[in-house]
């Protein structure tokens, strides 16, 4: 197949003549494409109609010699970044990486990973307006179960790990103020706003990559035995009346001489999450008075996992310090979106748990200066104070569920809820770690921890 003969199947409802005219204009003069307008399969559920149309194309309209095709919705619009060279180079590179799909642009995504020039791996996405589908993925789509509760983009996203997008985007959606598949997109300007926000998120990947890149200056191996009797000042937040929590946390640190433990009476406030913020402020003030360089802040429901070791923790603390981190989390029940910085450490947009945090001196005053009120949620606010935060994976810390949380009372009556949240976060990070090893480390000489 040459670059002048890329099969493009455009899905169009017969009554949508305005969209048909639009899409024909988009491809006009682009001789690299062989465009065919396909009458959409109609269904009372728009998402099912779109899915049936995709299946019809893959099953009945593709040729055996087609290594890949482009599925196109009739609201696709090329951006000023489009060029035949970028598209073809991206397709060749994606094929080399054994991709199932590569998208010209996405309207939403969560975590992502820089792979090579113009190509990014994505955890989950929405937007199928311009999608290169490789033949090896055809059968998986054709065999997938699809219900009225599914969406075609999310379904395809869930069917494969080998999914990528081109950035800067070469394709976005034109807003027609009506959508058969996504009713929310009927709002004026919503579609363009979605793509703009997604572009901004993608740019964060580049910023994080450039800021924390260790390619030119890889870490020297750290021998923990050379650190002598290094201890970490560790401040544990506890309500005196919660004896069970206190006994639990004392047992967690028993025999771990890398920690210099101090129990700190929790501050009391009518709002539980404000209690936590006031307690964190109290600890930071103590750390400044004690001239601490780095501290651990712990809640009394913290529990070490089997992945914890003194060597693992100290190595992360020292490496994160070299990268200018403000705080480092040992494990989180939620994290927004994440970007791998090393194999076992991730930059995160937000950290939703504070049961085990490593906090550096350069962050102390920033925390004290941060305004707060009765609506403050410590788990959220601490992430908003700084962009320089990371999460260790596999987790070295989780929360023990005592059913007496002041901060997340909704989970007190739901057995296993906190465990489920940590498990869900862990699965997401494992998925990202696999992609990092497969697509970034495999093409690099980096040796990351």
Short mmCIF file of C-alpha atoms in Angstrom, two decimals:
data_model
loop_
_atom_site.label_atom_id
_atom_site.label_comp_id
_atom_site.label_asym_id
_atom_site.label_seq_id
_atom_site.Cartn_x
_atom_site.Cartn_y
_atom_site.Cartn_z
CA UNK A 1 0.00 0.00 0.00
CA UNK A 2 1.35 3.43 -0.93
CA UNK A 3 0.79 6.70 0.87
CA UNK A 4 -1.50 7.72 -2.02
CA UNK A 5 -3.99 4.93 -1.42
CA UNK A 6 -5.03 4.89 2.26
CA UNK A 7 -8.57 3.45 2.56
CA UNK A 8 -10.84 5.83 4.48
CA UNK A 9 -14.38 4.82 5.42
CA UNK A 10 -16.52 7.75 6.49
CA UNK A 11 -19.68 6.89 8.47
CA UNK A 12 -22.55 9.19 7.62
CA UNK A 13 -26.30 9.13 8.26
CA UNK A 14 -28.08 9.69 4.98
CA UNK A 15 -30.14 12.56 6.39
CA UNK A 16 -27.00 14.41 7.54
CA UNK A 17 -26.25 16.09 4.21
CA UNK A 18 -24.50 19.01 5.89
CA UNK A 19 -22.00 16.63 7.45
CA UNK A 20 -21.46 14.83 4.17
CA UNK A 21 -20.61 18.10 2.43
CA UNK A 22 -18.30 19.02 5.30
CA UNK A 23 -16.34 15.77 5.26
CA UNK A 24 -15.94 15.78 1.46
CA UNK A 25 -14.43 19.26 1.74
CA UNK A 26 -12.03 18.04 4.42
CA UNK A 27 -10.59 15.35 2.16
CA UNK A 28 -10.74 17.37 -1.05
CA UNK A 29 -7.33 17.56 -2.73
CA UNK A 30 -5.71 15.07 -0.33
CA UNK A 31 -4.64 12.44 -2.82
CA UNK A 32 -3.14 10.20 -0.14
CA UNK A 33 -6.66 9.06 0.77
CA UNK A 34 -9.15 6.83 -1.00
CA UNK A 35 -12.39 8.01 0.58
CA UNK A 36 -15.65 6.09 0.65
CA UNK A 37 -18.82 7.44 2.26
CA UNK A 38 -20.61 4.65 4.13
CA UNK A 39 -24.29 4.96 4.98
CA UNK A 40 -24.55 4.51 8.74
CA UNK A 41 -26.50 1.63 10.22
CA UNK A 42 -29.49 3.18 11.95
CA UNK A 43 -30.60 2.13 15.42
CA UNK A 44 -32.77 3.71 18.09
CA UNK A 45 -29.64 3.77 20.25
CA UNK A 46 -27.10 5.90 18.41
CA UNK A 47 -24.08 4.17 19.99
CA UNK A 48 -25.26 0.78 18.76
CA UNK A 49 -25.81 2.21 15.28
CA UNK A 50 -22.22 3.48 15.22
CA UNK A 51 -20.85 0.15 16.49
CA UNK A 52 -22.81 -1.78 13.87
CA UNK A 53 -21.46 0.55 11.20
CA UNK A 54 -17.89 -0.10 12.32
CA UNK A 55 -18.48 -3.86 12.27
CA UNK A 56 -20.04 -3.66 8.80
CA UNK A 57 -16.98 -1.83 7.46
CA UNK A 58 -14.48 -4.25 8.98
CA UNK A 59 -16.41 -7.36 7.99
CA UNK A 60 -17.67 -6.47 4.53
CA UNK A 61 -15.84 -3.52 3.01
CA UNK A 62 -12.14 -3.97 3.72
CA UNK A 63 -9.82 -5.78 1.31
CA UNK A 64 -7.51 -8.63 2.29
CA UNK A 65 -4.48 -6.62 1.27
CA UNK A 66 -5.37 -3.75 3.61
CA UNK A 67 -2.85 -3.76 6.46
CA UNK A 68 -4.81 -0.92 8.01
CA UNK A 69 -7.73 1.37 7.29
CA UNK A 70 -8.97 4.69 8.61
CA UNK A 71 -12.37 4.80 10.28
CA UNK A 72 -13.72 8.31 10.06
CA UNK A 73 -16.80 10.00 11.47
CA UNK A 74 -18.38 12.74 9.40
CA UNK A 75 -17.56 15.44 11.95
CA UNK A 76 -13.80 14.89 11.57
CA UNK A 77 -11.84 18.05 10.81
CA UNK A 78 -8.13 18.29 9.96
CA UNK A 79 -6.11 20.69 12.08
CA UNK A 80 -3.39 22.99 10.76
CA UNK A 81 -0.88 20.43 12.09
CA UNK A 82 -1.95 17.82 9.57
CA UNK A 83 0.50 16.72 6.92
CA UNK A 84 0.78 13.59 4.84
CA UNK A 85 4.33 13.12 6.13
CA UNK A 86 3.33 13.24 9.82
CA UNK A 87 0.44 10.84 9.28
CA UNK A 88 2.45 8.30 7.30
CA UNK A 89 5.44 8.48 9.63
CA UNK A 90 3.14 7.95 12.60
CA UNK A 91 1.43 4.97 10.96
CA UNK A 92 4.77 3.34 10.18
CA UNK A 93 6.01 3.93 13.72
CA UNK A 94 2.77 2.64 15.26
CA UNK A 95 2.94 -0.49 13.13
CA UNK A 96 6.53 -1.04 14.28
CA UNK A 97 5.27 -0.94 17.87
CA UNK A 98 2.60 -3.53 17.03
CA UNK A 99 -0.20 -1.03 17.58
CA UNK A 100 -3.86 -1.91 17.24
CA UNK A 101 -4.97 1.69 16.67
CA UNK A 102 -3.56 5.18 16.39
CA UNK A 103 -5.85 8.19 16.66
CA UNK A 104 -5.52 11.53 14.94
CA UNK A 105 -6.84 13.29 18.03
CA UNK A 106 -8.91 12.58 21.14
CA UNK A 107 -11.57 14.61 22.93
CA UNK A 108 -10.71 13.18 26.37
CA UNK A 109 -8.04 10.99 27.92
CA UNK A 110 -6.64 10.23 31.34
CA UNK A 111 -3.06 9.00 31.73
CA UNK A 112 -0.70 9.07 28.77
CA UNK A 113 2.92 8.36 27.92
CA UNK A 114 5.35 9.97 25.48
CA UNK A 115 6.70 7.27 23.14
CA UNK A 116 8.38 9.05 20.26
CA UNK A 117 8.06 12.22 18.20
CA UNK A 118 4.34 12.93 17.65
CA UNK A 119 3.28 9.59 19.18
CA UNK A 120 1.82 9.06 22.65
CA UNK A 121 0.39 5.97 24.32
CA UNK A 122 -2.94 6.51 26.12
CA UNK A 123 -4.60 4.67 29.01
CA UNK A 124 -8.20 5.48 28.07
CA UNK A 125 -9.70 7.90 25.57
CA UNK A 126 -12.83 9.17 23.85
CA UNK A 127 -13.16 10.30 20.26
CA UNK A 128 -13.15 8.10 17.14
CA UNK A 129 -13.48 10.79 14.48
CA UNK A 130 -10.20 9.77 12.79
CA UNK A 131 -8.87 6.35 13.76
CA UNK A 132 -6.26 4.22 12.04
CA UNK A 133 -7.17 0.57 12.71
CA UNK A 134 -4.65 -2.17 11.98
CA UNK A 135 -5.82 -5.49 10.56
CA UNK A 136 -4.66 -7.54 13.53
CA UNK A 137 -7.29 -5.71 15.62
CA UNK A 138 -10.24 -6.33 13.29
CA UNK A 139 -11.32 -9.67 14.79
CA UNK A 140 -11.19 -8.39 18.36
CA UNK A 141 -13.64 -5.61 17.48
CA UNK A 142 -15.88 -7.97 15.53
CA UNK A 143 -16.03 -10.47 18.39
CA UNK A 144 -16.63 -7.92 21.16
CA UNK A 145 -19.97 -7.78 22.95
CA UNK A 146 -21.62 -4.37 22.72
CA UNK A 147 -24.71 -3.25 24.68
CA UNK A 148 -26.88 -0.17 24.91
CA UNK A 149 -24.79 0.92 27.91
CA UNK A 150 -21.54 0.95 25.92
CA UNK A 151 -19.89 3.68 23.86
CA UNK A 152 -17.84 2.77 20.79
CA UNK A 153 -14.76 4.79 21.78
CA UNK A 154 -14.64 3.50 25.35
CA UNK A 155 -15.26 -0.04 24.14
CA UNK A 156 -12.37 0.10 21.66
CA UNK A 157 -10.18 1.69 24.32
CA UNK A 158 -10.94 -1.18 26.70
CA UNK A 159 -10.25 -3.84 24.07
CA UNK A 160 -6.54 -3.08 23.70
CA UNK A 161 -3.48 -1.82 25.52
CA UNK A 162 -1.75 -1.09 22.21
CA UNK A 163 -3.39 2.28 21.52
CA UNK A 164 -1.77 5.57 20.61
CA UNK A 165 -2.59 9.08 19.43
CA UNK A 166 -0.78 11.66 17.34
CA UNK A 167 0.16 14.93 19.03
CA UNK A 168 -0.09 17.74 18.20
CA UNK A 169 -3.51 16.55 17.05
CA UNK A 170 -4.03 16.29 13.30
CA UNK A 171 -7.78 15.76 13.77
CA UNK A 172 -10.53 17.25 15.93
CA UNK A 173 -14.32 17.17 15.78
CA UNK A 174 -16.32 19.93 14.16
CA UNK A 175 -19.21 20.98 16.38
CA UNK A 176 -22.56 20.67 14.58
CA UNK A 177 -24.57 21.35 17.76
CA UNK A 178 -26.25 17.95 17.47
CA UNK A 179 -25.00 14.44 18.14
CA UNK A 180 -26.77 11.11 17.80
CA UNK A 181 -24.18 9.29 19.89
CA UNK A 182 -23.17 11.82 22.59
CA UNK A 183 -26.10 14.09 23.55
CA UNK A 184 -23.90 16.28 25.79
CA UNK A 185 -22.03 17.39 22.68
CA UNK A 186 -25.16 19.20 21.50
CA UNK A 187 -24.19 22.20 23.64
CA UNK A 188 -22.69 25.04 21.63
CA UNK A 189 -18.90 25.07 21.82
CA UNK A 190 -18.65 21.94 23.97
CA UNK A 191 -16.76 19.85 21.40
CA UNK A 192 -14.05 22.43 20.76
CA UNK A 193 -13.71 23.00 24.51
CA UNK A 194 -13.15 19.28 25.08
CA UNK A 195 -10.33 19.14 22.52
CA UNK A 196 -8.72 22.29 23.89
CA UNK A 197 -8.67 20.87 27.43
CA UNK A 198 -7.28 17.59 26.17
CA UNK A 199 -4.52 19.41 24.27
CA UNK A 200 -3.54 21.20 27.47
CA UNK A 201 -3.39 17.88 29.30
CA UNK A 202 -1.19 16.37 26.59
CA UNK A 203 1.19 19.33 26.89
CA UNK A 204 1.64 18.45 30.57
CA UNK A 205 3.26 15.18 29.48
CA UNK A 206 5.98 17.10 27.63
CA UNK A 207 6.53 19.43 30.57
CA UNK A 208 6.81 16.55 33.03
CA UNK A 209 9.07 14.59 30.69
CA UNK A 210 11.41 17.56 30.19
CA UNK A 211 11.45 18.52 33.87
CA UNK A 212 12.13 15.05 35.27
CA UNK A 213 14.03 13.52 32.36
CA UNK A 214 16.95 11.43 33.66
CA UNK A 215 18.20 10.32 30.24
CA UNK A 216 21.14 12.71 30.12
CA UNK A 217 21.88 12.44 33.84
CA UNK A 218 20.92 8.95 35.04
CA UNK A 219 20.94 8.30 38.76
CA UNK A 220 24.05 6.84 40.24
CA UNK A 221 23.43 3.61 42.11
CA UNK A 222 22.65 4.24 45.76
CA UNK A 223 24.10 1.90 48.36
CA UNK A 224 21.83 2.21 51.37
CA UNK A 225 24.54 0.70 53.56
CA UNK A 226 26.56 3.85 52.93
CA UNK A 227 23.89 5.98 54.58
CA UNK A 228 24.94 4.95 58.07
CA UNK A 229 22.33 5.45 60.78
CA UNK A 230 20.12 7.74 58.73
CA UNK A 231 16.68 8.09 60.31
CA UNK A 232 13.55 9.81 59.07
CA UNK A 233 11.68 12.04 61.53
CA UNK A 234 8.19 10.53 61.42
CA UNK A 235 5.15 12.35 62.78
CA UNK A 236 2.04 10.23 63.33
CA UNK A 237 -1.39 11.86 63.62
CA UNK A 238 -3.58 10.16 66.23
CA UNK A 239 -6.65 10.97 68.30
CA UNK A 240 -5.88 9.86 71.90
CA UNK A 241 -9.33 8.28 72.25
CA UNK A 242 -8.73 5.99 69.26
CA UNK A 243 -6.73 3.36 71.12
CA UNK A 244 -7.18 0.72 68.42
CA UNK A 245 -5.62 2.99 65.80
CA UNK A 246 -2.74 3.83 68.13
CA UNK A 247 -1.96 0.18 68.86
CA UNK A 248 -2.08 -0.56 65.12
CA UNK A 249 0.31 2.22 64.11
CA UNK A 250 2.78 1.48 66.90
CA UNK A 251 2.92 -2.12 65.67
CA UNK A 252 3.58 -0.91 62.12
CA UNK A 253 6.74 0.95 63.14
CA UNK A 254 7.97 -1.52 65.75
CA UNK A 255 11.51 -2.64 64.94
CA UNK A 256 11.93 -0.23 62.02
CA UNK A 257 14.93 1.79 63.17
CA UNK A 258 14.94 3.91 59.98
CA UNK A 259 12.09 5.94 61.53
CA UNK A 260 12.29 8.34 64.48
CA UNK A 261 8.65 8.24 65.55
CA UNK A 262 6.65 10.95 67.31
CA UNK A 263 2.94 10.63 68.06
CA UNK A 264 1.09 13.91 67.50
CA UNK A 265 -2.34 14.57 68.96
CA UNK A 266 -4.69 15.31 66.07
CA UNK A 267 -6.24 18.77 65.90
CA UNK A 268 -10.00 18.81 66.34
CA UNK A 269 -12.40 20.68 64.08
CA UNK A 270 -16.07 20.26 63.30
CA UNK A 271 -15.06 19.24 59.75
CA UNK A 272 -12.91 16.09 59.63
CA UNK A 273 -10.90 17.03 56.56
CA UNK A 274 -10.03 20.37 58.18
CA UNK A 275 -8.84 18.43 61.25
CA UNK A 276 -6.33 16.72 58.99
CA UNK A 277 -5.11 19.96 57.40
CA UNK A 278 -4.64 21.61 60.80
CA UNK A 279 -2.76 18.52 61.99
CA UNK A 280 -0.47 18.62 58.93
CA UNK A 281 0.22 22.33 59.58
CA UNK A 282 1.00 21.52 63.21
CA UNK A 283 3.51 18.86 62.15
CA UNK A 284 5.17 21.13 59.60
CA UNK A 285 5.64 23.80 62.26
CA UNK A 286 7.22 21.16 64.53
CA UNK A 287 9.52 20.06 61.69
CA UNK A 288 10.69 23.65 61.13
CA UNK A 289 11.40 24.05 64.85
CA UNK A 290 13.32 20.75 64.80
CA UNK A 291 15.30 21.82 61.72
CA UNK A 292 14.24 18.70 59.81
CA UNK A 293 15.29 18.35 56.16
CA UNK A 294 12.77 15.65 55.25
CA UNK A 295 9.94 14.12 57.27
CA UNK A 296 7.33 11.42 57.07
CA UNK A 297 3.76 12.45 57.88
CA UNK A 298 1.59 9.49 58.81
CA UNK A 299 -2.03 8.94 59.69
CA UNK A 300 -2.68 6.22 62.25
CA UNK A 301 -4.45 4.04 59.67
CA UNK A 302 -1.27 3.68 57.59
CA UNK A 303 -0.19 0.11 56.94
CA UNK A 304 3.04 -1.05 55.28
CA UNK A 305 2.63 -3.42 52.34
CA UNK A 306 4.79 -6.41 51.47
CA UNK A 307 6.57 -4.13 48.95
CA UNK A 308 8.05 -1.97 51.71
CA UNK A 309 11.72 -2.13 52.63
CA UNK A 310 14.14 0.36 54.10
CA UNK A 311 16.21 0.20 50.91
CA UNK A 312 13.22 0.91 48.66
CA UNK A 313 12.06 3.87 50.74
CA UNK A 314 15.46 5.54 51.16
CA UNK A 315 16.28 5.13 47.48
CA UNK A 316 13.00 6.78 46.48
CA UNK A 317 13.50 9.59 49.01
CA UNK A 318 16.97 10.41 47.69
CA UNK A 319 16.12 10.12 44.00
CA UNK A 320 12.94 12.19 44.37
CA UNK A 321 14.94 14.83 46.24
CA UNK A 322 17.35 15.05 43.30
CA UNK A 323 14.35 15.65 41.04
CA UNK A 324 13.12 18.61 43.09
CA UNK A 325 10.02 16.92 44.49
CA UNK A 326 8.00 18.61 47.25
CA UNK A 327 6.25 15.50 48.50
CA UNK A 328 6.23 11.78 47.79
CA UNK A 329 3.30 9.46 48.50
CA UNK A 330 3.71 5.83 49.55
CA UNK A 331 0.31 4.85 48.15
CA UNK A 332 -2.97 6.45 47.16
CA UNK A 333 -6.63 5.51 46.83
CA UNK A 334 -6.89 7.79 43.78
CA UNK A 335 -4.63 9.95 41.64
CA UNK A 336 -6.34 11.70 38.72
CA UNK A 337 -3.87 10.97 35.94
CA UNK A 338 -0.28 9.76 36.18
CA UNK A 339 2.90 9.95 34.12
CA UNK A 340 5.76 7.46 34.70
CA UNK A 341 9.02 9.17 35.59
CA UNK A 342 10.82 5.95 36.43
CA UNK A 343 9.60 2.37 36.43
CA UNK A 344 8.44 2.64 40.06
CA UNK A 345 7.73 6.34 40.51
CA UNK A 346 4.96 8.36 38.89
CA UNK A 347 4.23 12.05 38.62
CA UNK A 348 0.56 12.54 39.52
CA UNK A 349 -1.96 15.30 38.90
CA UNK A 350 -3.43 14.80 42.36
CA UNK A 351 -2.97 12.48 45.31
CA UNK A 352 -6.12 11.56 47.23
CA UNK A 353 -4.56 9.89 50.28
CA UNK A 354 -2.27 11.22 53.01
CA UNK A 355 -1.71 8.16 55.19
CA UNK A 356 2.04 8.09 54.36
CA UNK A 357 3.76 11.13 52.88
CA UNK A 358 7.41 12.07 52.59
CA UNK A 359 7.64 15.86 52.73
CA UNK A 360 10.78 17.88 51.97
CA UNK A 361 11.95 21.05 53.70
CA UNK A 362 11.47 23.23 50.59
CA UNK A 363 7.74 22.49 50.82
CA UNK A 364 7.26 23.36 54.49
CA UNK A 365 6.61 27.08 54.17
CA UNK A 366 4.45 26.64 51.07
CA UNK A 367 2.12 24.44 53.11
CA UNK A 368 1.93 26.95 55.95
CA UNK A 369 1.26 29.84 53.57
CA UNK A 370 -1.60 28.09 51.78
CA UNK A 371 -5.03 29.65 52.59
CA UNK A 372 -7.74 27.34 53.92
CA UNK A 373 -11.29 27.49 55.26
CA UNK A 374 -14.03 25.21 56.59
CA UNK A 375 -14.46 23.65 53.14
CA UNK A 376 -10.84 22.56 52.94
CA UNK A 377 -10.21 18.92 52.03
CA UNK A 378 -6.62 18.15 53.04
CA UNK A 379 -6.32 15.27 50.58
CA UNK A 380 -7.08 17.61 47.69
CA UNK A 381 -5.48 20.82 48.92
CA UNK A 382 -2.02 19.34 49.49
CA UNK A 383 -1.92 18.38 45.81
CA UNK A 384 -3.10 21.81 44.70
CA UNK A 385 -0.25 23.57 46.54
CA UNK A 386 2.44 22.11 44.25
CA UNK A 387 2.85 20.44 40.86
CA UNK A 388 5.99 18.63 42.14
CA UNK A 389 4.54 15.45 43.61
CA UNK A 390 5.09 11.76 42.97
CA UNK A 391 3.64 8.39 43.88
CA UNK A 392 5.57 5.19 44.58
CA UNK A 393 4.44 2.02 42.83
CA UNK A 394 4.10 -0.77 43.84
CA UNK A 395 2.55 0.87 46.88
CA UNK A 396 4.55 0.63 50.08
CA UNK A 397 1.60 1.99 52.09
CA UNK A 398 -2.16 1.51 52.15
CA UNK A 399 -4.88 2.39 54.65
CA UNK A 400 -6.22 0.05 57.30
CA UNK A 401 -10.00 0.38 57.46
CA UNK A 402 -11.08 0.94 61.07
CA UNK A 403 -14.53 2.22 60.09
CA UNK A 404 -13.99 5.46 62.02
CA UNK A 405 -12.76 7.87 59.35
CA UNK A 406 -13.58 11.53 59.99
CA UNK A 407 -12.37 12.45 56.51
CA UNK A 408 -14.25 9.89 54.42
CA UNK A 409 -17.27 8.95 56.61
CA UNK A 410 -19.13 7.59 53.58
CA UNK A 411 -16.78 4.58 53.63
CA UNK A 412 -17.23 3.80 57.31
CA UNK A 413 -20.30 1.66 56.70
CA UNK A 414 -19.14 0.00 53.49
CA UNK A 415 -17.00 -3.02 54.21
CA UNK A 416 -13.84 -3.10 52.10
CA UNK A 417 -14.47 0.23 50.33
CA UNK A 418 -11.04 1.69 51.10
CA UNK A 419 -9.34 -1.57 50.12
CA UNK A 420 -11.22 -1.49 46.82
CA UNK A 421 -10.08 2.05 46.08
CA UNK A 422 -6.43 1.21 46.67
CA UNK A 423 -6.76 -1.94 44.58
CA UNK A 424 -8.31 0.02 41.72
CA UNK A 425 -5.49 2.61 41.84
CA UNK A 426 -2.90 -0.14 41.95
CA UNK A 427 -4.37 -1.84 38.87
CA UNK A 428 -4.28 1.43 36.93
CA UNK A 429 -0.64 2.02 37.83
CA UNK A 430 0.27 -1.54 36.92
CA UNK A 431 -1.31 -0.94 33.50
CA UNK A 432 0.72 2.25 33.09
CA UNK A 433 3.90 0.58 34.30
CA UNK A 434 3.46 -2.19 31.71
CA UNK A 435 3.10 0.42 28.96
CA UNK A 436 6.15 2.33 30.23
CA UNK A 437 8.30 -0.81 30.17
CA UNK A 438 6.95 -1.90 26.79
CA UNK A 439 7.05 1.37 24.90
CA UNK A 440 9.56 3.64 26.60
CA UNK A 441 12.13 1.56 28.43
CA UNK A 442 12.39 -0.89 25.54
CA UNK A 443 13.58 1.93 23.27
CA UNK A 444 15.93 3.45 25.82
CA UNK A 445 19.18 2.60 27.54
CA UNK A 446 17.82 3.88 30.84
CA UNK A 447 17.98 1.62 33.85
CA UNK A 448 15.19 2.84 36.12
CA UNK A 449 14.12 1.64 39.50
#
